[in-house]
Short mmCIF file of N, CA, C and O in Angstrom, two decimals:
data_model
loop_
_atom_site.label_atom_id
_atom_site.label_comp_id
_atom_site.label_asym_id
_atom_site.label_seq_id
_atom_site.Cartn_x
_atom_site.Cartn_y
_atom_site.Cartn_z
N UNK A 21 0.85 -1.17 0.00
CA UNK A 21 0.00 0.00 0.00
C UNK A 21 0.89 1.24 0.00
O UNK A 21 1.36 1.42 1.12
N UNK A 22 1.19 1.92 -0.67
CA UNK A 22 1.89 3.01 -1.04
C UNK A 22 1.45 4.15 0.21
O UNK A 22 2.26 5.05 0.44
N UNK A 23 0.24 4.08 0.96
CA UNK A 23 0.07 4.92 1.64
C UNK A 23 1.16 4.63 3.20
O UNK A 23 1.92 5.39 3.80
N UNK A 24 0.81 3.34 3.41
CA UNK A 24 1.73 2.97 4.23
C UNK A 24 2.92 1.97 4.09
O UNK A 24 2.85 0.77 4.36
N UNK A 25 3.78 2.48 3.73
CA UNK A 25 5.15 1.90 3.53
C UNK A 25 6.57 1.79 4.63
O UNK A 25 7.72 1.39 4.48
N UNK A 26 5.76 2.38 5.78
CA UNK A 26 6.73 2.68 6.40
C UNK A 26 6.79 1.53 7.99
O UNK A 26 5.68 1.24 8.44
N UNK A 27 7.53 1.18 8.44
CA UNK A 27 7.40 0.09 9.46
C UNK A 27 6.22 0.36 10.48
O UNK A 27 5.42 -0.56 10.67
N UNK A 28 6.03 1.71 11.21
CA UNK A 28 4.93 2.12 11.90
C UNK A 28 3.83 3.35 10.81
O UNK A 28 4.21 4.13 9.94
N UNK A 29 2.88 3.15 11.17
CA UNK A 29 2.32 4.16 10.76
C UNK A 29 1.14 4.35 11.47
O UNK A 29 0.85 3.62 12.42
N UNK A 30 0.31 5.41 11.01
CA UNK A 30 -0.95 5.55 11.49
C UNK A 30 -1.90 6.02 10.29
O UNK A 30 -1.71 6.80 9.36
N UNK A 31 -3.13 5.17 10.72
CA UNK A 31 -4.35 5.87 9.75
C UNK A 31 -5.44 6.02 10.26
O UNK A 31 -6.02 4.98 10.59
N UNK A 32 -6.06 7.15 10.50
CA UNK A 32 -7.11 7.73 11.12
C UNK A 32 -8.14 8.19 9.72
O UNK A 32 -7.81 8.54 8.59
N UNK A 33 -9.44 8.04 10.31
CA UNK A 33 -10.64 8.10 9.60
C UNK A 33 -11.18 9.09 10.42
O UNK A 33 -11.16 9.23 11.64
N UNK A 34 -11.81 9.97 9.24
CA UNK A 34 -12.49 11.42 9.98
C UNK A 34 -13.43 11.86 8.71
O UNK A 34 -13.04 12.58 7.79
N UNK A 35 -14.89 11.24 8.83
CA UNK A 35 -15.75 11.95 7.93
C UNK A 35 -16.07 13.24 7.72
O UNK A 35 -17.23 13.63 7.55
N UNK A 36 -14.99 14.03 7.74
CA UNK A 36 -15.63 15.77 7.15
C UNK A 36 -14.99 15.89 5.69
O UNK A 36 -14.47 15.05 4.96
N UNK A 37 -15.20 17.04 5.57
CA UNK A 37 -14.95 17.69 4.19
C UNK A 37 -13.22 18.20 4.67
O UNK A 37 -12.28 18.26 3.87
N UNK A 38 -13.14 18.47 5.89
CA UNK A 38 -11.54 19.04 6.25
C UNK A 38 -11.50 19.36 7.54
O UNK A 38 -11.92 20.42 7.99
N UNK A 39 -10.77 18.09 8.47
CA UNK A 39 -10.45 18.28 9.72
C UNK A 39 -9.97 19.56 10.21
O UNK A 39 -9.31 20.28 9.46
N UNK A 40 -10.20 19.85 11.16
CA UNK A 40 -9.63 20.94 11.85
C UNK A 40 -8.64 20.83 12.63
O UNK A 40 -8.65 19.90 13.43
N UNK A 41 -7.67 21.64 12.60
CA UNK A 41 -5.98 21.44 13.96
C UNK A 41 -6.24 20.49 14.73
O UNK A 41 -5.49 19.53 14.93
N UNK A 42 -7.51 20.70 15.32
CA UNK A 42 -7.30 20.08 17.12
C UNK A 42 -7.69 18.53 16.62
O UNK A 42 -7.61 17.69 17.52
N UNK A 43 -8.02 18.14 15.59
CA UNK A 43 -8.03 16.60 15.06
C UNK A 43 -6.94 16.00 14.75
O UNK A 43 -6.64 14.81 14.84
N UNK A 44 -6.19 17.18 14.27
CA UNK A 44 -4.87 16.25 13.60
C UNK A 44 -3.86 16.22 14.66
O UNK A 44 -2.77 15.68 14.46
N UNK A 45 -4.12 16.72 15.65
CA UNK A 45 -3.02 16.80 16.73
C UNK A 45 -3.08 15.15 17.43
O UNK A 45 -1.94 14.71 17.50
N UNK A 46 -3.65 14.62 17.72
CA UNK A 46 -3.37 13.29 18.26
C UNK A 46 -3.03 11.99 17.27
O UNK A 46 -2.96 10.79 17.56
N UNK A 47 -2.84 12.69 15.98
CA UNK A 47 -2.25 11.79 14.49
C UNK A 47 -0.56 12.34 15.31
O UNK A 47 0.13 11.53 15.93
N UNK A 48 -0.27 13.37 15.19
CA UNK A 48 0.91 14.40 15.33
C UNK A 48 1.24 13.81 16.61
O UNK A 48 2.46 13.65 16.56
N UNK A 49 0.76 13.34 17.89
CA UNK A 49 0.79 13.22 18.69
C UNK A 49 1.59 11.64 18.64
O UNK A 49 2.81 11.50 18.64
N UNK A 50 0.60 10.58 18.60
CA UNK A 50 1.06 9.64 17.81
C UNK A 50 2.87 9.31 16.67
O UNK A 50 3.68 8.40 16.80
N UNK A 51 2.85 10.27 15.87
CA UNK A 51 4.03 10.52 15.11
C UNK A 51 5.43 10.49 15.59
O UNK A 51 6.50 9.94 15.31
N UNK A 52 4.81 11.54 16.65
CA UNK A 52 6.08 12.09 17.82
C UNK A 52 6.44 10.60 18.56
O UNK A 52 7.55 10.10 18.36
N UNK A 53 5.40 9.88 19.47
CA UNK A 53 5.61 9.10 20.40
C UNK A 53 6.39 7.73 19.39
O UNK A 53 7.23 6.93 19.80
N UNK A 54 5.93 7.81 18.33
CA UNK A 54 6.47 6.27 17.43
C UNK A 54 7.68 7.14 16.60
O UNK A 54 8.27 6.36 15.85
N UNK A 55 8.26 8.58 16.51
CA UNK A 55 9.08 8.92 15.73
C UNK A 55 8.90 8.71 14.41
O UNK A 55 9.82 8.20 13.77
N UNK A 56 7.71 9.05 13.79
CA UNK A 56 7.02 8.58 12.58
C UNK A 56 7.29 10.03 11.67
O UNK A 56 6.76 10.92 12.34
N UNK A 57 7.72 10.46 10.80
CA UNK A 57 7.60 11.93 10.58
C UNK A 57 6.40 12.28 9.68
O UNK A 57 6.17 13.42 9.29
N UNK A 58 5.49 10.92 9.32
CA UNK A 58 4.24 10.82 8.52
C UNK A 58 3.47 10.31 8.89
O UNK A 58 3.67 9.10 9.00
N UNK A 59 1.96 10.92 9.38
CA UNK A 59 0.75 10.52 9.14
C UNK A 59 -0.12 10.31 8.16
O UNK A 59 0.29 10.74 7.08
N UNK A 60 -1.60 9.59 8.12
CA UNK A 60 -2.27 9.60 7.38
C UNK A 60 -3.75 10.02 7.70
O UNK A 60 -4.11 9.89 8.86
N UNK A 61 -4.48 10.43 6.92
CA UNK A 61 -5.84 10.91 7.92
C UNK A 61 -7.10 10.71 6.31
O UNK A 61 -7.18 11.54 5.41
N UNK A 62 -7.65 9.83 6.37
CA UNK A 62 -8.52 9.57 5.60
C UNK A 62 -9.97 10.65 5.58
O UNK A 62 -10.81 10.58 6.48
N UNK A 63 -10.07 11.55 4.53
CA UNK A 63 -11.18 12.53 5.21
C UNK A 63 -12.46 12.59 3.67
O UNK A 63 -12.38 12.05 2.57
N UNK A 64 -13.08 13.11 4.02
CA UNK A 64 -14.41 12.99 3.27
C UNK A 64 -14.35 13.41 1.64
O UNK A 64 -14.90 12.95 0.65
N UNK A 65 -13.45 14.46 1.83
CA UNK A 65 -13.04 15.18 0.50
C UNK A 65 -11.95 15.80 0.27
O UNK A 65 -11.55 15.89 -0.89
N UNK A 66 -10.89 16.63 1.83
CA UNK A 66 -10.06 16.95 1.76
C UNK A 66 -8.59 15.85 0.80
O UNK A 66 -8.46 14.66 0.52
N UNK A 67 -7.70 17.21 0.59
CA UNK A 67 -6.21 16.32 -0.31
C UNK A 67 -5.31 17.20 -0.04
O UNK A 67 -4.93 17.80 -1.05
N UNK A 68 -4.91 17.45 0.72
CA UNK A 68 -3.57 18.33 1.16
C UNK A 68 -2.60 17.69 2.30
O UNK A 68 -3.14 17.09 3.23
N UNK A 69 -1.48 17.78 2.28
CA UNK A 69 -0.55 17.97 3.33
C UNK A 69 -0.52 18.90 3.94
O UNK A 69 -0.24 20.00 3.46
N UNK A 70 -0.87 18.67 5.38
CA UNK A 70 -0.62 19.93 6.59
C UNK A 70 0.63 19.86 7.51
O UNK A 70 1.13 18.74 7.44
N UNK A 71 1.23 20.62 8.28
CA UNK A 71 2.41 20.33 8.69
C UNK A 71 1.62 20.45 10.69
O UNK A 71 0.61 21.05 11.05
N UNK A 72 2.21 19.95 11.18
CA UNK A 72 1.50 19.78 12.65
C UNK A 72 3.05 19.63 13.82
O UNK A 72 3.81 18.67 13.91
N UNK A 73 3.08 20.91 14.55
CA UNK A 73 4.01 20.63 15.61
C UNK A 73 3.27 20.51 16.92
O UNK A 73 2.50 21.26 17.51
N UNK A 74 3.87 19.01 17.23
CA UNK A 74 3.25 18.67 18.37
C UNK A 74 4.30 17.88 19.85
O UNK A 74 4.64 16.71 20.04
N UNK A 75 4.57 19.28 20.75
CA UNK A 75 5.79 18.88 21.66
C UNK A 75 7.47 18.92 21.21
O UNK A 75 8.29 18.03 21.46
N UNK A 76 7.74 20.28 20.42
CA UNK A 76 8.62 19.58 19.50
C UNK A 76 8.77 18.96 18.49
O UNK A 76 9.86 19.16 17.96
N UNK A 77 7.83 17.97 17.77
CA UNK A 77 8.10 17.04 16.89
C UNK A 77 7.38 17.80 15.90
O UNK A 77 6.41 18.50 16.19
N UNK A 78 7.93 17.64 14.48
CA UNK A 78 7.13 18.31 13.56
C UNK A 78 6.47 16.71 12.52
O UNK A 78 7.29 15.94 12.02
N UNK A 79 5.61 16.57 12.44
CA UNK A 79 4.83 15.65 11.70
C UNK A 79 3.97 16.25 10.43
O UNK A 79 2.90 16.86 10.54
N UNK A 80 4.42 16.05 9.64
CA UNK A 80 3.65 16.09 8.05
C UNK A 80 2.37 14.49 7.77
O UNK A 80 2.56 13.29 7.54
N UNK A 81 1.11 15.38 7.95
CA UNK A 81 0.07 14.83 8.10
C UNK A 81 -0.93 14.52 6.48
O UNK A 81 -1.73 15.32 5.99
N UNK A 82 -0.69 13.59 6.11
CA UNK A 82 -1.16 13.40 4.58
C UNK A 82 -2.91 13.37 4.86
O UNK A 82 -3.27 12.60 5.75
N UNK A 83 -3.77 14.00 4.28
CA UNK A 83 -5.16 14.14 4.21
C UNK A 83 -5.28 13.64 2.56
O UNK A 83 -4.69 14.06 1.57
N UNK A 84 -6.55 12.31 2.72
CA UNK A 84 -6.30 11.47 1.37
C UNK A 84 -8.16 11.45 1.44
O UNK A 84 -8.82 11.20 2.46
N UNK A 85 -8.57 11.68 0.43
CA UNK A 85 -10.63 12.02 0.32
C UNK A 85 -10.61 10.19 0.11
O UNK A 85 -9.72 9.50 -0.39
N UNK A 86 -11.68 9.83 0.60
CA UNK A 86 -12.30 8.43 0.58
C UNK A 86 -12.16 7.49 -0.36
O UNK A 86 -11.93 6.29 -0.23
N UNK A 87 -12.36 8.28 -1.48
CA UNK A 87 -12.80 7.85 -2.47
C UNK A 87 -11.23 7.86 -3.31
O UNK A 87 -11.30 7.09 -4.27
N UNK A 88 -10.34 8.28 -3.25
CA UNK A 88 -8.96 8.31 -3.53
C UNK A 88 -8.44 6.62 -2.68
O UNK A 88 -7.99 5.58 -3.14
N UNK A 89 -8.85 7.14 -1.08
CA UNK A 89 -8.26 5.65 -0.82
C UNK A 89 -8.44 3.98 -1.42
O UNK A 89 -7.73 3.03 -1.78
N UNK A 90 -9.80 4.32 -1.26
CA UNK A 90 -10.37 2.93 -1.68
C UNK A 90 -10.22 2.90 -3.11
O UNK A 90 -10.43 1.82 -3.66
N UNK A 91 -9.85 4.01 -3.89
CA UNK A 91 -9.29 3.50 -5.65
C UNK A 91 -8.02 3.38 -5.40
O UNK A 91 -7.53 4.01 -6.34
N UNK A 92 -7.10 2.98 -4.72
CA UNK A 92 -5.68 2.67 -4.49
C UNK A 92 -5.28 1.15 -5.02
O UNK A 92 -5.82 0.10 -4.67
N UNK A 93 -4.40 1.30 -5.78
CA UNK A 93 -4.02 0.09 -5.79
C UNK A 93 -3.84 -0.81 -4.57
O UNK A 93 -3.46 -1.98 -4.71
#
């Protein structure tokens, strides 16, 4: 899965159109504690990379719309 390629990861599901900060902070949160420098956050329609400092750690948080995931190879 190209989304997760990496030994740890995380993937969080969030039905909106575009999470807000205080959602992506416990992805970021997460990142920091596993030293992950990438999240994933499955969202309704959003497609951007957001950048999230959380304690120090800076985590780049991938936002991927539904319908992108599930057409993934």
């Amino acid at each position: 899965d190209p989304y997760l390629q990496t030994a740890i990861s995380d993937l969080e599901v969030k039905y909106k159109e575009a999470p807000q900060e205080k959602e992506l902070r416990p992805l970021a949160k997460f990142c920091r504690e596993y030293e992950v420098k990438k999240g994933f956050m499955v969202t309704k329609g959003a497609e951007e990379t957001k950048t999230v400092n959380w304690g120090g750690w800076e985590a780049k948080i991938e936002l991927i719309p539904v319908w992108k995931y599930l057409m993934r190879e």
